Coordinates of C-alpha atoms and ligand atoms in Angstrom, one line a residue:
X11 CA 19.1 5.1 -8.0
X12 CA 20.1 3.0 -5.1
X13 CA 18.0 0.3 -3.2
X14 CA 17.3 0.8 0.8
X15 CA 15.4 -2.4 1.3
X16 CA 16.4 -5.5 0.8
X17 CA 14.5 -8.4 -1.1
X18 CA 11.9 -10.4 1.3
X19 CA 13.2 -13.7 -1.0
X20 CA 16.9 -12.8 -0.5
X21 CA 17.0 -11.7 3.3
X22 CA 14.3 -12.3 6.2
X23 CA 13.4 -9.0 6.3
X24 CA 12.8 -7.5 10.7
X25 CA 9.0 -8.5 11.3
X26 CA 8.0 -4.7 13.9
X27 CA 5.0 -5.0 15.3
X28 CA 3.9 -2.0 13.5
X29 CA 4.0 -2.4 10.2
X30 CA 6.5 0.2 8.2
X31 CA 4.5 -0.5 5.2
X32 CA 0.6 -1.1 4.6
X33 CA -0.5 -0.6 1.2
X34 CA -4.0 -1.0 0.7
X35 CA -6.9 -1.6 -2.1
X36 CA -9.9 0.9 -1.4
X37 CA -12.9 -1.2 -2.2
X38 CA -16.9 -1.0 -2.3
X39 CA -17.1 2.7 -3.0
X40 CA -20.5 1.7 -5.5
X41 CA -22.1 -0.4 -3.1
X42 CA -21.6 2.2 -0.5
X43 CA -23.3 4.3 -2.5
X44 CA -25.9 2.0 -3.7
X45 CA -27.0 1.1 -0.6
X46 CA -27.5 4.8 0.3
X47 CA -29.6 4.7 -3.3
X48 CA -27.1 7.5 -4.3
X49 CA -25.1 8.0 -7.6
X50 CA -21.6 6.0 -7.3
X51 CA -19.6 8.7 -7.7
X52 CA -20.8 9.8 -3.6
X53 CA -19.3 6.5 -3.0
X54 CA -15.6 7.6 -4.8
X55 CA -16.7 11.3 -3.0
X56 CA -17.1 10.0 0.2
X57 CA -13.7 7.4 -0.4
X58 CA -11.7 10.4 -0.7
X59 CA -13.0 12.0 2.9
X60 CA -12.0 7.9 3.9
X61 CA -8.7 8.5 2.2
X62 CA -7.8 11.4 4.4
X63 CA -8.4 10.0 7.9
X64 CA -6.6 7.3 6.5
X65 CA -3.4 8.8 6.1
X66 CA -4.0 10.6 9.3
X67 CA -4.5 7.5 11.7
X68 CA -1.0 6.2 9.5
X69 CA 0.7 9.5 10.9
X70 CA -0.5 8.8 14.5
X71 CA 0.3 5.2 14.3
X72 CA 4.1 6.2 13.2
X73 CA 3.3 3.9 10.1
X74 CA 6.2 5.0 7.3
X75 CA 4.5 3.8 3.8
X76 CA 0.9 4.2 3.3
X77 CA 0.5 2.7 -0.2
X78 CA -3.2 3.4 -1.8
X79 CA -4.9 2.0 -5.1
X80 CA -6.9 4.6 -6.4
X81 CA -7.4 3.6 -9.9
X82 CA -6.5 0.5 -11.7
X83 CA -5.0 0.0 -15.5
X84 CA -8.7 -1.8 -15.7
X85 CA -10.4 0.7 -14.7
X86 CA -10.4 2.6 -17.7
X87 CA -13.1 -0.1 -18.7
X88 CA -16.0 1.4 -16.2
X89 CA -18.3 3.8 -17.9
X90 CA -16.7 6.8 -19.3
X91 CA -19.2 9.2 -16.9
X92 CA -17.7 7.6 -13.9
X93 CA -14.1 7.1 -15.5
X94 CA -14.7 11.1 -15.8
X95 CA -16.0 11.7 -12.6
X96 CA -13.4 9.9 -11.3
X97 CA -10.3 12.1 -13.2
X98 CA -12.1 15.2 -11.9
X99 CA -12.0 14.0 -8.3
X100 CA -8.0 12.6 -8.7
X101 CA -7.9 16.6 -9.9
X102 CA -9.3 18.4 -7.0
X103 CA -7.8 15.9 -4.5
X104 CA -4.3 16.9 -5.9
X105 CA -5.6 20.8 -5.9
X106 CA -6.9 20.8 -2.7
X107 CA -4.8 18.7 -0.7
X108 CA -0.8 18.5 -1.7
X109 CA -0.4 22.0 0.7
X110 CA -1.7 20.3 2.9
X111 CA 0.1 17.3 3.2
X112 CA 3.1 19.2 2.9
X113 CA 2.2 21.0 6.2
X114 CA 2.2 17.5 7.8
X115 CA 4.7 16.3 6.6
X116 CA 3.8 13.7 4.4
X117 CA 5.9 12.8 1.2
X118 CA 3.3 11.9 -2.0
X119 CA 4.6 9.8 -4.7
X120 CA 2.7 8.5 -7.4
X121 CA 2.8 5.5 -9.2
X122 CA 1.2 4.4 -12.2
X123 CA 1.3 5.7 -16.1
X124 CA -0.2 9.3 -15.8
X125 CA -0.2 10.1 -19.5
X126 CA -3.7 9.7 -20.0
X127 CA -4.7 11.5 -17.5
X128 CA -3.7 14.7 -19.2
X129 CA -1.2 17.6 -18.7
X130 CA -3.1 19.4 -15.6
X131 CA -2.6 16.1 -13.6
X132 CA 0.7 15.6 -14.4
X133 CA 1.7 19.1 -13.6
X134 CA -0.3 19.1 -10.7
X135 CA 1.3 15.6 -9.7
X136 CA 4.6 16.8 -10.5
X137 CA 4.2 20.3 -8.4
X138 CA 3.2 17.6 -5.0
X139 CA 6.1 15.3 -5.5
X140 CA 8.6 18.1 -5.7
X141 CA 6.8 20.3 -2.7
X142 CA 6.5 17.3 -1.0
X143 CA 9.9 15.3 -1.7
X144 CA 12.0 16.3 1.4
X145 CA 9.2 14.9 3.9
X146 CA 9.7 12.3 6.2
X147 CA 6.4 11.7 8.5
X148 CA 4.6 9.3 6.3
X149 CA 5.6 8.6 2.1
X150 CA 2.2 8.5 0.6
X151 CA 2.3 6.9 -2.3
X152 CA -1.1 6.8 -5.0
X153 CA -1.1 4.1 -7.4
X154 CA -3.1 5.5 -10.6
X155 CA -3.8 4.2 -13.7
X156 CA -0.9 1.5 -12.2
X157 CA -0.8 -2.2 -12.7
X158 CA 1.3 -4.7 -11.5
X159 CA 1.8 -6.3 -14.9
X160 CA 2.7 -2.7 -16.4
X161 CA 5.1 -2.5 -13.8
X162 CA 6.9 -5.2 -14.3
X163 CA 7.1 -4.7 -17.9
X164 CA 8.4 -1.5 -17.9
X165 CA 11.0 -2.5 -15.3
X166 CA 12.0 -4.8 -17.9
X167 CA 12.0 -2.8 -21.3
X168 CA 14.3 -0.4 -19.1
X169 CA 16.2 -3.0 -18.3
X170 CA 16.5 -4.1 -21.9
X171 CA 17.3 -0.5 -23.2
X172 CA 20.5 -0.2 -20.8
X173 CA 23.2 -1.4 -22.8
X174 CA 25.5 -1.9 -19.6
X175 CA 22.6 -5.0 -19.3
X176 CA 23.4 -6.6 -22.8
X177 CA 23.8 -10.2 -22.8
X178 CA 23.3 -10.6 -18.8
X179 CA 20.7 -12.2 -17.4
X180 CA 18.6 -10.3 -15.0
X181 CA 18.7 -10.4 -11.2
X182 CA 16.3 -9.7 -8.6
X183 CA 18.3 -6.6 -7.5
X184 CA 18.5 -5.3 -11.2
X185 CA 14.9 -5.8 -11.3
X186 CA 14.1 -3.8 -8.0
X187 CA 15.6 -1.2 -9.2
X188 CA 13.5 -0.1 -12.1
X189 CA 10.2 -1.0 -10.3
X190 CA 7.9 1.7 -9.6
X191 CA 7.7 1.5 -5.7
X192 CA 12.3 1.2 -5.5
X193 CA 11.7 3.2 -2.8
X194 CA 10.1 1.5 -0.2
X195 CA 10.6 -1.4 2.1
X196 CA 7.7 -4.4 1.1
X197 CA 4.8 -3.6 1.9
X198 CA 4.3 -5.7 5.8
X199 CA 0.4 -5.3 5.7
X200 CA -2.3 -5.8 2.6
X201 CA -6.2 -4.4 3.5
X202 CA -8.4 -5.0 1.0
X203 CA -11.8 -3.5 1.6
X204 CA -15.0 -4.6 0.2
X205 CA -15.1 -8.3 1.1
X206 CA -13.4 -9.6 -2.9
X207 CA -10.7 -11.5 -2.0
X208 CA -8.0 -10.5 -5.0
X209 CA -5.0 -8.4 -5.8
X210 CA -6.9 -6.9 -9.0
X211 CA -3.2 -6.7 -10.2
X212 CA -2.0 -4.6 -7.4
X213 CA 1.9 -4.7 -6.6
X214 CA 2.8 -8.3 -7.8
X215 CA 6.5 -8.6 -7.2
X216 CA 6.3 -6.9 -4.1
X217 CA 3.6 -8.4 -1.9
X218 CA 5.5 -11.9 -2.1
X219 CA 5.9 -11.9 1.3
X220 CA 3.2 -9.4 2.7
X221 CA 0.0 -10.6 5.0
X222 CA -3.2 -10.3 3.0
X223 CA -5.9 -8.5 5.4
X224 CA -9.7 -8.7 3.8
X225 CA -12.6 -7.0 5.2
X226 CA -15.9 -6.8 4.4
X227 CA -16.3 -3.4 5.3
X228 CA -16.8 -1.2 2.4
X229 CA -14.3 1.6 2.3
X230 CA -16.4 4.8 2.9
X231 CA -16.6 3.1 6.4
X232 CA -13.1 2.4 6.4
X233 CA -12.2 4.3 10.3
X234 CA -9.5 4.5 12.8
X235 CA -10.9 1.4 14.1
X236 CA -11.5 -0.7 11.4
X237 CA -7.4 0.0 10.4
X238 CA -6.7 -0.4 14.1
X239 CA -8.3 -4.2 13.5
X240 CA -6.5 -5.1 10.6
X241 CA -3.1 -3.7 12.6
X242 CA -3.9 -6.3 15.4
X243 CA -4.6 -9.1 13.0
X244 CA -1.1 -8.2 11.7
X245 CA 0.1 -8.6 15.0
X246 CA -0.9 -12.1 15.3
X247 CA 0.7 -13.3 12.2
X248 CA 3.8 -15.1 12.6
X249 CA 6.2 -14.0 9.9
X250 CA 8.3 -17.0 9.1
X251 CA 9.6 -16.3 5.5
X252 CA 10.3 -19.8 5.3
X253 CA 11.4 -20.6 8.1
X254 CA 9.5 -23.2 11.2
X255 CA 8.1 -21.8 14.0
X256 CA 10.9 -23.3 16.4
X257 CA 13.5 -21.2 14.5
X258 CA 11.1 -18.0 15.2
X259 CA 11.1 -19.1 19.1
X260 CA 13.8 -17.1 21.2
X261 CA 13.5 -20.7 23.6
X262 CA 15.5 -22.6 21.2
X263 CA 16.9 -20.6 18.6
X264 CA 17.9 -23.3 15.6
X265 CA 20.7 -22.7 13.2
X266 CA 19.5 -21.4 9.8
X267 CA 21.3 -23.3 7.3
X268 CA 23.0 -21.9 4.2
X269 CA 21.2 -22.1 1.0
X270 CA 21.8 -25.2 -1.7
X271 CA 21.0 -25.3 -5.0
X272 CA 20.3 -29.5 -6.7
X273 CA 23.5 -28.9 -8.7
X274 CA 25.8 -28.4 -6.0
X275 CA 27.5 -31.0 -4.5
Ligands
IPE13 C1 -13.1 1.3 -5.3 O1 -14.5 1.4 -5.2 C2 -12.5 2.9 -6.2 C3 -12.5 2.3 -7.9 C4 -11.5 1.3 -8.2 C5 -11.5 3.5 -8.5 P1 -15.4 0.7 -6.6 O2 -15.8 1.6 -7.5 O3 -14.9 -0.3 -7.1 O4 -16.7 0.1 -5.8 P2 -17.5 -1.2 -5.9 O5 -16.9 -2.3 -6.0 O6 -18.2 -1.1 -6.9 O7 -18.6 -1.5 -4.6
IPE14 C1 -9.2 -2.3 -8.0 O1 -10.8 -2.4 -7.5 C2 -8.7 -1.5 -8.4 C3 -8.8 -0.1 -7.2 C4 -9.5 -0.3 -6.2 C5 -8.5 1.4 -7.9 P1 -11.7 -3.0 -8.3 O2 -13.0 -2.5 -7.9 O3 -11.4 -2.1 -9.3 O4 -11.4 -3.9 -8.7 P2 -12.2 -5.6 -9.7 O5 -11.7 -5.0 -11.0 O6 -13.5 -5.6 -9.7 O7 -11.0 -6.7 -9.2
MG15 MG1 -14.7 -2.4 -6.8

């Protein structure tokens, strides 16, 4: 397995004006429905429509990676009825969307532990991932039964099980090879809809240097204009990655000092 992208804590990435990788916590489906005196599920169904248009908007804006948090490892705590309906929605979206995604040049990836979703979903995911593996217009990752802590632990456990690693210290690059998103650069822009300002156990490792954007807009109302507002906000960020503003100014480039540590003389 090879890593094509380096870590923002080891190398300073090039910050482009359009984010290469956008990661979204879609939140607010339930409140959207409640405001309309509808069952929560109506919000989730409308959320799928929003997702469809967000994918299209990302394709049009030449965003290379879109990662969506669709169901967290903590969402099993919801009422059984809601979990069952969410599972059905996932299944029917896979059944109806995969071929369209393929025709649209989208490469589908799923991260998370799929076992609890059952064999039909696992089979559909396998089919969708295999079918779209050669596409390169947009890599769409759906995080389902995903948790950032789960991801780190499964990576550590796989490293521990590798006899070649016995007795060695784990490096950043060892870990990244085993994380679920080892095929993608770190997200440039994180968006959370629905007003909460938290990560909720999403991509804990990968978001180390991501720009974090929070909006009150509920996910079913999140349209291409809302995406453009997030991208416009992102463009205004100064991505320093530990450096000073002066070092970023082309008028007065500052020398970058080689890192030292407290034991070096
Ligand atoms: C996000 O919307 C969808 C999932 C977590 C599956 P919510 O269902 O969390 O909506 P709110 O936060 O209750 O409004
Ligand atoms: C986060 O949304 C998870 C997903 C969007 C899948 P939640 O609505 O479950 O988040 P918390 O628990 O309120 O932080
Ligand atoms: Mg929520």
